[in-house]
Amino acid sequence: MRLLVVEDDARAARMLVSDMADLGHDTVVASDGRAALLQATDEPFDAILLDVMLPHVDGIGVARALRDRGVLVPIVMLTALGDLDQRLIGLDAGADDYLVKPAAPVEIEARIKAILRRSARTNDHGVMRAGDIEVNEIKHRVVRAGRVLSLPKLEFQMLCELIRNKNSVVTRQMFYKTVWDYDFEPATNIVESYIRRVRAQLCAAGESDPIATIRGVGYMIVDHG
């Protein structure tokens, strides 16, 4: 893989480049947020390893700007800031995953490969439907009854998971794994919180709520078509 390492600590950058080289990957280093934006926009990369605390533009700003520009390359944030709120901010900004330093090189590689596998499961057209809801995974576009919705990254991923499994229950554990890539259940109600946001978007024009709550288990979208 060809990786963009965004790290302002020269020693940490050298170590990460060496670790990735040992695993057979080519790397390019950007030492600040502005340089990262230029390189990620102008050059092809398989993934970006992005620090949060950066000069000029921080990692959150870099991730958000890249997504706004339509750059969909996988982003894994590597940072010393490991609390849940920080992870959610990073994921909301457009990151695909979040690892706390120091992260083992093999784990970084495994996370990137997991993101790429998820992307590869998208069909050629990327279009899924349930009732009057149409989702295009490739274009990150949601339409309900002719109304175009604007869903942030995590809400979009949750809706995709619901429609991908329409007429079946999506458990909280499934959301933790597919949306947040957690192998454990965090002691928070993040699934419920994000489901509320998805519902608010889907029902903003007074439509009926298409998401059924299966108490104690998870959520489901029923396609009556």
Coordinates of C-alpha atoms in Angstrom, one line a residue:
M1 CA 0.0 0.0 0.0
R2 CA 1.0 3.6 -0.5
L3 CA 0.4 5.6 2.7
L4 CA 0.5 9.3 3.6
V5 CA 1.8 9.7 7.1
V6 CA 0.9 13.1 8.6
E7 CA 3.0 13.7 11.7
D8 CA 4.8 16.8 12.9
D9 CA 7.1 14.9 15.3
A10 CA 10.1 14.0 13.1
R11 CA 11.2 11.1 15.3
A12 CA 7.7 9.6 15.4
A13 CA 7.3 10.0 11.6
R14 CA 10.6 8.2 11.0
M15 CA 9.6 5.3 13.3
L16 CA 6.2 5.0 11.6
V17 CA 7.8 5.1 8.1
S18 CA 10.3 2.4 9.2
D19 CA 7.5 0.2 10.7
M20 CA 5.4 0.5 7.6
A21 CA 8.3 -0.2 5.3
D22 CA 9.0 -3.4 7.3
L23 CA 5.5 -4.5 6.5
G24 CA 6.1 -3.8 2.8
H25 CA 4.3 -0.4 2.4
D26 CA 5.6 2.8 0.8
T27 CA 5.1 6.0 2.7
V28 CA 5.1 9.8 2.1
V29 CA 5.4 12.1 5.1
A30 CA 3.6 15.5 5.6
S31 CA 4.7 17.4 8.6
D32 CA 1.7 19.8 8.9
G33 CA -1.9 20.1 8.0
R34 CA -1.5 22.3 5.0
A35 CA 1.0 20.0 3.4
A36 CA -1.2 17.1 4.1
L37 CA -4.1 18.7 2.3
L38 CA -2.0 19.5 -0.8
Q39 CA -0.5 16.0 -1.0
A40 CA -3.8 14.1 -0.3
T41 CA -5.6 16.1 -2.9
D42 CA -2.9 15.9 -5.6
E43 CA -1.5 12.4 -5.2
P44 CA -3.1 8.9 -4.9
F45 CA -2.8 7.1 -1.6
D46 CA -4.4 3.9 -0.3
A47 CA -4.8 5.3 3.2
I48 CA -3.8 8.3 5.4
L49 CA -2.3 7.9 8.9
L50 CA -3.3 11.3 10.4
D51 CA -2.1 12.8 13.7
V52 CA -4.5 15.2 15.4
M53 CA -2.2 17.8 16.9
L54 CA -0.6 19.5 13.8
P55 CA 0.7 22.9 12.8
H56 CA -1.4 25.2 10.6
V57 CA -4.4 22.9 10.2
D58 CA -5.1 20.2 12.9
G59 CA -6.0 16.6 12.0
I60 CA -9.7 17.2 12.5
G61 CA -9.6 20.1 10.1
V62 CA -7.6 18.0 7.6
A63 CA -10.1 15.1 7.7
R64 CA -13.1 17.4 7.4
A65 CA -11.6 19.4 4.5
L66 CA -10.7 16.2 2.6
R67 CA -14.2 14.9 2.9
D68 CA -15.6 18.2 1.8
R69 CA -13.4 18.0 -1.3
G70 CA -14.7 14.6 -2.1
V71 CA -11.4 12.8 -1.2
L72 CA -12.6 9.4 0.0
V73 CA -9.3 7.7 0.8
P74 CA -9.4 5.8 4.2
I75 CA -8.2 7.9 7.1
V76 CA -6.9 6.4 10.3
M77 CA -6.2 8.9 13.1
L78 CA -3.2 8.3 15.3
T79 CA -3.2 10.4 18.4
A80 CA -2.4 10.6 22.1
L81 CA -5.9 11.9 22.8
G82 CA -7.8 8.7 23.5
D83 CA -11.0 9.6 25.3
L84 CA -14.4 8.8 23.7
D85 CA -15.3 12.4 23.0
Q86 CA -12.1 12.9 21.0
R87 CA -12.7 9.7 19.0
L88 CA -16.2 10.7 18.2
I89 CA -15.1 14.2 17.0
G90 CA -12.5 12.5 14.8
L91 CA -15.0 10.1 13.3
D92 CA -17.6 12.8 12.8
A93 CA -15.0 14.8 10.9
G94 CA -14.6 12.0 8.4
A95 CA -12.0 9.6 9.8
D96 CA -12.7 5.9 9.2
D97 CA -10.9 4.7 12.4
Y98 CA -9.0 6.0 15.4
L99 CA -6.0 4.5 17.2
V100 CA -4.4 5.8 20.4
K101 CA -0.6 6.1 20.3
P102 CA 1.5 4.1 20.6
A103 CA -0.2 1.7 18.2
A104 CA 1.4 -1.5 17.1
P105 CA 2.3 -1.4 13.3
V106 CA 0.4 -4.7 12.7
E107 CA -2.7 -3.2 14.3
I108 CA -2.5 -0.1 12.1
E109 CA -2.1 -2.3 9.0
A110 CA -5.0 -4.5 10.1
R111 CA -7.3 -1.5 10.6
I112 CA -6.5 -0.2 7.2
K113 CA -7.2 -3.5 5.6
A114 CA -10.5 -3.8 7.4
I115 CA -11.5 -0.4 6.1
L116 CA -10.5 -1.4 2.5
R117 CA -12.5 -4.7 2.9
R118 CA -15.6 -2.8 3.9
S119 CA -15.2 -0.5 0.9
A120 CA -14.8 -3.4 -1.4
R121 CA -18.2 -4.8 -0.4
T122 CA -20.0 -1.9 -2.0
N123 CA -21.6 -3.0 -5.3
D124 CA -20.8 -1.4 -8.7
H125 CA -23.6 1.1 -8.4
G126 CA -23.6 1.4 -4.6
V127 CA -27.4 1.9 -4.6
M128 CA -29.6 0.3 -1.9
R129 CA -33.3 0.8 -1.3
A130 CA -35.8 0.3 1.4
G131 CA -39.3 1.6 0.9
D132 CA -39.1 5.2 -0.2
I133 CA -35.5 5.5 1.0
E134 CA -32.6 5.3 -1.5
V135 CA -29.0 5.3 -0.5
N136 CA -26.0 5.6 -2.8
E137 CA -22.9 4.5 -0.8
I138 CA -20.4 5.6 -3.5
K139 CA -21.8 9.1 -3.8
H140 CA -22.7 9.4 -0.1
R141 CA -26.2 10.4 -1.1
V142 CA -29.6 9.7 0.6
V143 CA -33.0 10.4 -0.9
R144 CA -36.3 9.9 0.8
A145 CA -39.5 10.3 -1.3
G146 CA -37.6 12.7 -3.6
R147 CA -36.1 14.7 -0.8
V148 CA -32.3 14.8 -0.6
L149 CA -30.9 14.4 2.9
S150 CA -27.6 15.5 4.3
L151 CA -26.3 12.9 6.7
P152 CA -22.9 13.2 8.4
K153 CA -20.5 10.2 8.1
L154 CA -21.6 8.1 11.1
E155 CA -25.3 8.6 10.6
F156 CA -24.8 7.7 7.0
Q157 CA -23.0 4.5 7.9
M158 CA -25.7 3.5 10.4
L159 CA -28.4 4.0 7.8
C160 CA -26.4 2.0 5.3
E161 CA -26.1 -0.8 7.8
L162 CA -29.9 -0.8 8.5
I163 CA -30.8 -0.8 4.8
R164 CA -28.1 -3.4 3.9
N165 CA -29.9 -5.6 6.5
K166 CA -33.4 -4.5 5.8
N167 CA -36.1 -6.8 7.3
S168 CA -33.5 -8.1 9.8
V169 CA -32.5 -6.8 13.2
V170 CA -29.2 -4.9 13.4
T171 CA -27.9 -5.4 16.9
R172 CA -26.0 -2.8 18.9
Q173 CA -23.0 -5.1 18.7
M174 CA -23.2 -5.1 14.9
F175 CA -23.2 -1.3 14.9
Y176 CA -20.2 -1.2 17.2
K177 CA -18.3 -3.4 14.9
T178 CA -19.3 -2.1 11.5
V179 CA -19.6 1.6 12.2
W180 CA -17.0 2.1 15.0
D181 CA -14.9 -1.1 14.5
Y182 CA -15.2 -1.8 18.2
D183 CA -14.9 -5.4 19.4
F184 CA -16.4 -4.5 22.7
E185 CA -19.5 -2.7 24.0
P186 CA -18.6 0.8 25.3
A187 CA -20.4 2.0 28.5
T188 CA -22.3 4.7 26.6
N189 CA -25.5 5.0 24.6
I190 CA -23.8 6.1 21.4
V191 CA -26.0 3.8 19.2
E192 CA -29.2 5.2 20.6
S193 CA -27.9 8.8 20.3
Y194 CA -26.9 8.3 16.6
I195 CA -30.2 6.5 15.8
R196 CA -32.1 9.5 17.1
R197 CA -30.1 11.7 14.7
V198 CA -30.8 9.4 11.7
R199 CA -34.5 9.4 12.6
A200 CA -34.5 13.2 12.8
Q201 CA -33.1 13.4 9.3
L202 CA -35.4 10.8 7.8
C203 CA -38.5 12.3 9.4
A204 CA -37.7 16.0 9.0
A205 CA -40.5 16.6 6.5
G206 CA -43.1 14.8 8.6
E207 CA -42.6 11.3 7.2
S208 CA -43.3 8.3 9.3
D209 CA -40.4 6.8 11.2
P210 CA -39.1 3.8 9.2
I211 CA -36.8 2.5 12.0
A212 CA -38.3 0.0 14.3
T213 CA -36.8 -0.4 17.8
I214 CA -36.5 -4.1 18.9
R215 CA -36.2 -3.6 22.6
G216 CA -33.1 -5.0 24.2
V217 CA -31.7 -6.1 20.8
G218 CA -31.3 -3.4 18.2
Y219 CA -33.1 -1.7 15.3
M220 CA -34.6 -2.7 11.9
I221 CA -35.9 -1.1 8.7
V222 CA -38.8 -3.0 7.2
D223 CA -39.1 -2.9 3.4
H224 CA -42.8 -3.5 2.6
G225 CA -42.0 -3.4 -1.1

